[in-house]
Short mmCIF file of C-alpha atoms in Angstrom, two decimals:
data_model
loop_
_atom_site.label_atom_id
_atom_site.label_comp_id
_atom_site.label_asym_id
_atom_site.label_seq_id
_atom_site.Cartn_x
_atom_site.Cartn_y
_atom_site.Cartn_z
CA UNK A 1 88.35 12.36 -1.26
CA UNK A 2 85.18 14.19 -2.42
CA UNK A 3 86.81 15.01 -5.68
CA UNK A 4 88.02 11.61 -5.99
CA UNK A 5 84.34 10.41 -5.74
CA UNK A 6 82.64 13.48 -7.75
CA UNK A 7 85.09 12.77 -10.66
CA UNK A 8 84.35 8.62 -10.11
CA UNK A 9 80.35 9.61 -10.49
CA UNK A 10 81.00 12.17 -13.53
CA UNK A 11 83.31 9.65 -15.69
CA UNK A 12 80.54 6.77 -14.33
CA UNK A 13 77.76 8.67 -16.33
CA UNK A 14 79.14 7.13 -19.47
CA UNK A 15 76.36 4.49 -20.57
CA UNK A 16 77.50 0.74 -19.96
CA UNK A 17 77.25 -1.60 -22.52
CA UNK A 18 76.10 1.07 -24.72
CA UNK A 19 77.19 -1.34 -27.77
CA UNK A 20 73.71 -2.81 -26.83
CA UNK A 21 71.19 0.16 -26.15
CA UNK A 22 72.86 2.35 -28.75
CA UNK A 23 73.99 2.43 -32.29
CA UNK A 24 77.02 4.96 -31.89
CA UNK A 25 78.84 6.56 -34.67
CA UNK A 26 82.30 5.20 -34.82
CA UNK A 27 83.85 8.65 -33.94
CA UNK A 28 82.20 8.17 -30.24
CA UNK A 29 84.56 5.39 -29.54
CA UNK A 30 81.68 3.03 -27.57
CA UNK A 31 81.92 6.42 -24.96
CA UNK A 32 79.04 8.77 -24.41
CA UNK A 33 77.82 10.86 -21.64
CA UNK A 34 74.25 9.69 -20.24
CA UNK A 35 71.56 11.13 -20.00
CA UNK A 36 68.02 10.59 -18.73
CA UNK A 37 65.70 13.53 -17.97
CA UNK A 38 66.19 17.24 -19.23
CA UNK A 39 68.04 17.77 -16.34
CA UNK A 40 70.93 15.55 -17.24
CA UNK A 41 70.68 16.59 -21.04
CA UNK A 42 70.55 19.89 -19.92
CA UNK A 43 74.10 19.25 -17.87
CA UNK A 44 75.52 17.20 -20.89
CA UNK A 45 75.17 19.97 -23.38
CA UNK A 46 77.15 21.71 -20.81
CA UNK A 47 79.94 19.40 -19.91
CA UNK A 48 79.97 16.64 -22.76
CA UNK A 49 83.87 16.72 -23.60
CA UNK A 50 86.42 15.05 -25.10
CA UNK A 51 86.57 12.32 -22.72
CA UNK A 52 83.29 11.55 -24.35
CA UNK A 53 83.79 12.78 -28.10
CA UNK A 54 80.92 14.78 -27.41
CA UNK A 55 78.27 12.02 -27.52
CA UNK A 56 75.41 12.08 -25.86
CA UNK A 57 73.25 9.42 -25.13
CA UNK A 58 69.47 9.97 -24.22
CA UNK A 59 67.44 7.46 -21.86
CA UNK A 60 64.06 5.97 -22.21
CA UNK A 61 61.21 8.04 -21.55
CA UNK A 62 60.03 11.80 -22.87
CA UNK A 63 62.01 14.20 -22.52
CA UNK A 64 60.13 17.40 -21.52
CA UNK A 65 61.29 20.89 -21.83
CA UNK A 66 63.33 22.82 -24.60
CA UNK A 67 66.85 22.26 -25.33
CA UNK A 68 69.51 24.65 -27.08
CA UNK A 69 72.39 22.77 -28.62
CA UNK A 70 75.64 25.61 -29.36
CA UNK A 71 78.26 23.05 -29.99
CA UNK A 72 79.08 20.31 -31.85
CA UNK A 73 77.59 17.18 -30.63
CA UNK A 74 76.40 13.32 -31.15
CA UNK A 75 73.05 13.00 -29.66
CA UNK A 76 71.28 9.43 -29.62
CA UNK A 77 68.70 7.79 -28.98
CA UNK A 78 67.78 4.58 -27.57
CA UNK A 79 67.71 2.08 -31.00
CA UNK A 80 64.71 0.29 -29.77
CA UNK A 81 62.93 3.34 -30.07
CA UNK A 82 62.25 4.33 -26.24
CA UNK A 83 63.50 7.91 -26.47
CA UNK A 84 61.27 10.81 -26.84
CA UNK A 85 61.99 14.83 -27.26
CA UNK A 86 59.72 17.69 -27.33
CA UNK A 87 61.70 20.70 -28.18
CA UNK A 88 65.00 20.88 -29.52
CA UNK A 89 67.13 24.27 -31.25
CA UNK A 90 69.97 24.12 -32.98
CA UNK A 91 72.20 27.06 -33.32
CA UNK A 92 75.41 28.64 -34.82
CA UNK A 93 77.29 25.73 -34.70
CA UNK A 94 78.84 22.87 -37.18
CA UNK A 95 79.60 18.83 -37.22
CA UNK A 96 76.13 18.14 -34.96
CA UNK A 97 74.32 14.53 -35.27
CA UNK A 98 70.85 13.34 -34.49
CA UNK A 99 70.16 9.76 -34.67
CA UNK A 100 67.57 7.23 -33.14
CA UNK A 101 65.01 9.14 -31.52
CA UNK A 102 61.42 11.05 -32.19
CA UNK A 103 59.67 13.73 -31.64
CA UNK A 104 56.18 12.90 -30.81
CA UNK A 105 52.44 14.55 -29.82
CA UNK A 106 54.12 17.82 -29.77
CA UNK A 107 52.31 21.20 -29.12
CA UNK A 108 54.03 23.88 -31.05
CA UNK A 109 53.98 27.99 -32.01
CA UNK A 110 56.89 27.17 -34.17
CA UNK A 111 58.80 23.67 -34.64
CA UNK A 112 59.74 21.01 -32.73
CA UNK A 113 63.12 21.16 -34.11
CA UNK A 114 64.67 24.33 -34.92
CA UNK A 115 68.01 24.47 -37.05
CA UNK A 116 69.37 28.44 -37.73
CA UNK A 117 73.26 28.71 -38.85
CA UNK A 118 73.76 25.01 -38.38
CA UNK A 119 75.35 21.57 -40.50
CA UNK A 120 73.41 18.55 -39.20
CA UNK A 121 73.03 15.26 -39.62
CA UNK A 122 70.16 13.35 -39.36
CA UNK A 123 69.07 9.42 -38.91
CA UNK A 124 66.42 7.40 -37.91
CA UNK A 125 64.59 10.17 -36.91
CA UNK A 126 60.87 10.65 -36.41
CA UNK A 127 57.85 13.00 -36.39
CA UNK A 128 54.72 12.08 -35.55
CA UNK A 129 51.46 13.94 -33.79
CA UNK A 130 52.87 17.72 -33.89
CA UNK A 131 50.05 20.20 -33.38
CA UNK A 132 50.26 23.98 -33.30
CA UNK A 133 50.01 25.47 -30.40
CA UNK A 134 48.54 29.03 -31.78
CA UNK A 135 47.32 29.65 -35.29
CA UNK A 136 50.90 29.39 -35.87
CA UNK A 137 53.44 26.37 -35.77
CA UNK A 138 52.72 22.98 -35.53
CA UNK A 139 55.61 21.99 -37.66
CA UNK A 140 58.07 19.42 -37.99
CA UNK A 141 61.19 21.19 -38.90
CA UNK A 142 62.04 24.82 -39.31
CA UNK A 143 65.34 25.81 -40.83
CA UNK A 144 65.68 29.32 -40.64
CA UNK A 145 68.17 32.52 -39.95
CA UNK A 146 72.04 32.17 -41.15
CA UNK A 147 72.63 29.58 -44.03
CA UNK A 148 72.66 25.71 -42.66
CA UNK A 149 73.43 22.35 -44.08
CA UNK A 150 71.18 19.83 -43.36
CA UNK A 151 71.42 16.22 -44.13
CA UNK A 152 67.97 14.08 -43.24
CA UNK A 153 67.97 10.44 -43.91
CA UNK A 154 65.77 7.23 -43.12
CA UNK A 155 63.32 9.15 -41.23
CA UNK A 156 59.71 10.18 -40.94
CA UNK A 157 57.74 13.13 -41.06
CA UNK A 158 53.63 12.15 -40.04
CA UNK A 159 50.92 13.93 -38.65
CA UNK A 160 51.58 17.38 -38.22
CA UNK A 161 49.34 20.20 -38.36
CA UNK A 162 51.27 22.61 -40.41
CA UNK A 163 54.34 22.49 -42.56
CA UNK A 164 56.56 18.91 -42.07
CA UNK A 165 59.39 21.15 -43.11
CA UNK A 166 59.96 24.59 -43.58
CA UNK A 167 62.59 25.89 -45.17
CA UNK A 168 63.05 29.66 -44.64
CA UNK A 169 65.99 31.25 -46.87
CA UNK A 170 69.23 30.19 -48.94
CA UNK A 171 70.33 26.82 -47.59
CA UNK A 172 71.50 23.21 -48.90
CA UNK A 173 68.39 21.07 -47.52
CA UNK A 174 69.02 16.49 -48.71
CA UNK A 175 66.18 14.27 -48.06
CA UNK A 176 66.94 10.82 -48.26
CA UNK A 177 64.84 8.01 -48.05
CA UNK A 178 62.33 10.04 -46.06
CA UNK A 179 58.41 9.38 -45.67
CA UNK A 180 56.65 12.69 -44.96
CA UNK A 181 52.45 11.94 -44.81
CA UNK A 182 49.56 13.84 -43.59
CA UNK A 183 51.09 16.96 -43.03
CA UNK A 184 48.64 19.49 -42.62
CA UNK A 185 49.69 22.20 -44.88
CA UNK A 186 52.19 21.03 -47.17
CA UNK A 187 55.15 18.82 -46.72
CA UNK A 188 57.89 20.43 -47.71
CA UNK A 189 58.03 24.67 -48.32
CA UNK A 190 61.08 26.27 -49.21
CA UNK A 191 60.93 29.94 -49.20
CA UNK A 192 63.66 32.12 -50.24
CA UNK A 193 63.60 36.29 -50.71
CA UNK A 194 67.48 36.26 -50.37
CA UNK A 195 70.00 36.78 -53.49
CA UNK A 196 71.58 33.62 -52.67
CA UNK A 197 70.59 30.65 -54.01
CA UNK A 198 69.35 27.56 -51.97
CA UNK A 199 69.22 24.18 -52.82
CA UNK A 200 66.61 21.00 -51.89
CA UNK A 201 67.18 17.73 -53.05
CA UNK A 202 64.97 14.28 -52.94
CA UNK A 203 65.99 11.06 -53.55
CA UNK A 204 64.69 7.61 -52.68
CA UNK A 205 61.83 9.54 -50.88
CA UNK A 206 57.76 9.26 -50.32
CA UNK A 207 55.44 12.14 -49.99
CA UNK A 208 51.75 10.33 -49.25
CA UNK A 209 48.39 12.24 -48.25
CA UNK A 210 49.62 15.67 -47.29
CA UNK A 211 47.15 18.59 -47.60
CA UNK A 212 47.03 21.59 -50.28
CA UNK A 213 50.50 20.54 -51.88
CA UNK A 214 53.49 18.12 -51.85
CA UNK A 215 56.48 20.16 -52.00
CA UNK A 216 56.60 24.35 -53.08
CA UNK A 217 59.40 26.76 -53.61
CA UNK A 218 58.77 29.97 -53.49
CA UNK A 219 61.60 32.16 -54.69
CA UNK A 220 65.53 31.37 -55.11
CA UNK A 221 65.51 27.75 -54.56
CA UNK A 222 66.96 25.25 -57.18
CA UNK A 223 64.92 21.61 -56.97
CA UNK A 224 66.12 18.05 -57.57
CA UNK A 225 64.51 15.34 -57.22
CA UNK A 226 65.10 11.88 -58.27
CA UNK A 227 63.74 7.63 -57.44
CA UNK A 228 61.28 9.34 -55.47
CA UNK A 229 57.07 9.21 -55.23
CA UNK A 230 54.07 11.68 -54.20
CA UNK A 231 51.21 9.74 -54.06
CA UNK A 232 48.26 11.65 -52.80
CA UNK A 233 47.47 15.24 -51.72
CA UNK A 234 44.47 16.50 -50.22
CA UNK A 235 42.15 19.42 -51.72
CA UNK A 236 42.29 22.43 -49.76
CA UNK A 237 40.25 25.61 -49.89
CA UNK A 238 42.49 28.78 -49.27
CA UNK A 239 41.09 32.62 -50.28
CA UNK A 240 38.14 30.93 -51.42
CA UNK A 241 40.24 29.12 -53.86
CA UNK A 242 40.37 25.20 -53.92
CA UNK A 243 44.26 23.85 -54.49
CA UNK A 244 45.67 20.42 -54.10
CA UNK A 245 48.95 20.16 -56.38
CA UNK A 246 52.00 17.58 -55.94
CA UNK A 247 54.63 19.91 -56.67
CA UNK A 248 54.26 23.93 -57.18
CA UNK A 249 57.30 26.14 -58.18
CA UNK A 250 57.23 30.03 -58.56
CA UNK A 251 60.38 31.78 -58.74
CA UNK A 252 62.48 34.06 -61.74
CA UNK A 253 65.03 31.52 -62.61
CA UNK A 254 63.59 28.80 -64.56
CA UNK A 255 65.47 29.49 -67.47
CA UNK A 256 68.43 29.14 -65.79
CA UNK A 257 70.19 25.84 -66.01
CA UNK A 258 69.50 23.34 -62.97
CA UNK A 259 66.77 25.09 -61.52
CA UNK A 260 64.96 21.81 -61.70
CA UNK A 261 65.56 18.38 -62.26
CA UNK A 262 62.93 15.45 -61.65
CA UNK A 263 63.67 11.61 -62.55
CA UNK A 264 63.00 8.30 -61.99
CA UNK A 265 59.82 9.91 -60.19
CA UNK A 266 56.08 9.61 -59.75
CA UNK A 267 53.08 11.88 -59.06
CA UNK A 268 49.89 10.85 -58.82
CA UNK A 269 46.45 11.24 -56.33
CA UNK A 270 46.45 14.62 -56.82
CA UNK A 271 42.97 16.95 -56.97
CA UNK A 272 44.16 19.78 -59.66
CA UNK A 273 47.51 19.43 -60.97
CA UNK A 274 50.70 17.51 -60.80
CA UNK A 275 53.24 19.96 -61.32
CA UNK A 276 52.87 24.10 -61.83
CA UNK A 277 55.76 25.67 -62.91
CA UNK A 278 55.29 29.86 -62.37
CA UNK A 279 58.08 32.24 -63.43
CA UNK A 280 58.29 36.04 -64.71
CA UNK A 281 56.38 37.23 -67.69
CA UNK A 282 58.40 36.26 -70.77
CA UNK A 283 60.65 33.37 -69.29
CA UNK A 284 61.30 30.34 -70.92
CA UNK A 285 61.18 26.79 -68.67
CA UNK A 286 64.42 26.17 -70.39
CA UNK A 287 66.35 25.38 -66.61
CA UNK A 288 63.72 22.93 -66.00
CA UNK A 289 64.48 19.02 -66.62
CA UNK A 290 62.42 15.79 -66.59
CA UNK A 291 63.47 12.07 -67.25
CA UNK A 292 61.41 8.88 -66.69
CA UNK A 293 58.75 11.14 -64.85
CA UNK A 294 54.98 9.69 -64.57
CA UNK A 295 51.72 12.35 -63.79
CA UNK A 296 48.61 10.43 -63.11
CA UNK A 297 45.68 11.24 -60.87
CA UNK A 298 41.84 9.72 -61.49
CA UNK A 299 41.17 13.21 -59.40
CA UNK A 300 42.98 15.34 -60.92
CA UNK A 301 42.70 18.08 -64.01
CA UNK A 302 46.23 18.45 -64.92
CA UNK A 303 49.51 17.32 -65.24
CA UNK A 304 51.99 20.08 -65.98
CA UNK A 305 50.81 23.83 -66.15
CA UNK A 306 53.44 26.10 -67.20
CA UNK A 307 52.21 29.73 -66.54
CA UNK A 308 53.41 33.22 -66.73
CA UNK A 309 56.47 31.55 -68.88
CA UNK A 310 57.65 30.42 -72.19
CA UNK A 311 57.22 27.03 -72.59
CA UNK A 312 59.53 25.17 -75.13
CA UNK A 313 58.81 22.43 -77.16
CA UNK A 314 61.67 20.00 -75.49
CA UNK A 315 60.17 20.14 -71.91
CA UNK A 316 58.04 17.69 -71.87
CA UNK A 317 59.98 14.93 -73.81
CA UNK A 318 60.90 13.28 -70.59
CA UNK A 319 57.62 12.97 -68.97
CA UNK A 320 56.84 9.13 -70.19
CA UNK A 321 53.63 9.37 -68.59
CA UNK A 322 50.74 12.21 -68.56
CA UNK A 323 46.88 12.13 -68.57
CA UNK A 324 46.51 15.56 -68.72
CA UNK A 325 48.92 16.59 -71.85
CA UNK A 326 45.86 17.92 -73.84
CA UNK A 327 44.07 19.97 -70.77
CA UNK A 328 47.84 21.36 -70.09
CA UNK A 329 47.80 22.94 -73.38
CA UNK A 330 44.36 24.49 -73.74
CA UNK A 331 44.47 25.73 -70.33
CA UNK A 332 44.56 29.39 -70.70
CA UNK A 333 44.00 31.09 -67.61
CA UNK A 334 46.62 30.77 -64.39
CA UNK A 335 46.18 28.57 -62.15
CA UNK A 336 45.68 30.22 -58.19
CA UNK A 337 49.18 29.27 -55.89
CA UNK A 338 49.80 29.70 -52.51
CA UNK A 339 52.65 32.23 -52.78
CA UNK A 340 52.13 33.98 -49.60
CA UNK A 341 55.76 33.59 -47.55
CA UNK A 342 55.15 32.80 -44.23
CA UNK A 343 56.21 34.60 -40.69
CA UNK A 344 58.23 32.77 -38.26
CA UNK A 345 57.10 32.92 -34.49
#
């Protein structure tokens, strides 16, 4: 009889009338396991099965604590909003979805979500209010350790005190129809020592008041971005050096085909330049690639600075807008980046 009853309670801890509260993917089958502190998440990352499809469904309320997700799960939110994490890790594992929930006033040495060795999928999700909880962290998203897929769309990224999104090796990184704004110190770094080659791409996407720079890559990162805007980015002062650039690329392959691609895009509100493009000594920009691209700032000083490579005469011919095209050309000494790669906690 127990059993009977302990079995009744564990199948009962699917969420009624979830058609309501929830917006499931179709693979959940209108099923999910409930839960609705960190206890119960805590228990359904644990016994979530197939009698579920491995969806989760997360209460009203904040959820304190950390959370380590190992297996392949569905995990949402509330859709009118109501659900709040902290602290969640994803690791080693493939086929994992996050949809309809935030992340919000967040204390941090690291990231409020961690991804390392992971494919996710990401929707309707939201940052807002992380801080860092040392002289380190305060980020949005750190993907990190063994290569990961990640797939982030119709979501924010707001108020964070350091990185929105860091991006720490060779992985394939899709933003789409994301709003990342007042991010302390950058919105979106990709770094990348390794000899593999990552990849970021933007589309449909808005990058609005962030400090010392849009979006850098540092390293072995190909860029594409396209139907996307940066409007605004904040002056900083780092080694007694004042920066504020929309987008800022230093790596060896920009004569490689691909490396970067920018359409259909805008830059503009920026303090120093739009776009910096740093290779090796003796490059050409020849991998680099712009098409119905605008640079405008009533700030700024200049639009596209090509240093420590060989520019060629083509590049430009797709940027239908510039302000700066004669300061871009007389400039003669380099412009100071931020290439420093940074140390994860």
């Amino acid at each position: 009889m127990f059993v009977f009853i302990f079995i009744f309670v564990l199948l009962s801890s699917c969420s009624q009338n979830v058609s309501h509260d929830y917006d499931l993917p179709e693979e959940c089958g209108g099923k999910c396991y409930a839960a609705h502190d960190i206890n119960s998440f805590q228990d359904a990352l644990v016994n979530s099965a197939a009698a579920f499809s491995n969806c989760v469904c997360l209460g009203s309320g904040v959820f304190e604590g950390s959370v380590t997700v190992a297996k392949p799960l569905r995990i949402i939110g509330r859709k009118d909003g109501s659900t709040y994490l902290k602290r969640l890790a994803i690791s080693d594992t493939s086929g994992v979805v996050l949809r309809d929930f935030s992340f919000k006033n967040v204390s941090t040495d690291s990231a409020a979500l961690f991804i390392s060795g992971s494919s996710v999928e990401m929707e309707n999700i939201s940052f807002s209010g992380i801080s860092a909880g040392s002289v380190f962290g305060g980020r949005g998203i750190v993907i990190s350790g063994k290569e990961s897929e990640v797939f982030i769309k119709n979501s924010k990224m707001e108020r964070t005190d350091g990185t929105g999104i860091l991006i720490n090796g060779a992985h394939k990184v899709t933003l789409e129809n994301v709003a990342l704004s007042k991010c302390g110190f950058a919105a979106l770094w990709a770094q990348n020592q390794s000899e593999n080659r990552g990849f970021l791409s933007v589309s449909d996407s808005n990058f609005s008041d962030n400090g010392a720079t849009a979006i850098e890559i540092l390293g072995n990162t190909a860029l594409q971005i396209s139907g996307s805007s940066i409007e605004g980015v904040r002056k900083r002062d780092v080694m007694l050096e004042s920066v504020g650039d929309g987008i800022v690329v230093k790596n060896s392959f920009l004569a490689e085909a691909d490396s970067i691609l920018i359409e259909n895009s805008s830059i503009s509100g920026f303090p120093r330049a739009g776009i910096i493009l740093d290779g090796a000594e003796g490059l050409t920009s020849l991998g680099a690639k712009f098409e119905n691209l605008s640079v405008f700032s009533e700030s700024g000083s200049f639009g596209l600075v090509v240093q420590n490579a060989v520019e060629e005469a083509s590049l430009r011919e797709g940027i239908t807008r510039n302000d700066f095209s004669s300061a871009d050309l007389k400039l003669e000494e380099e412009l100071f980046i931020i290439d420093t790669f940074f140390e994860l906690q």
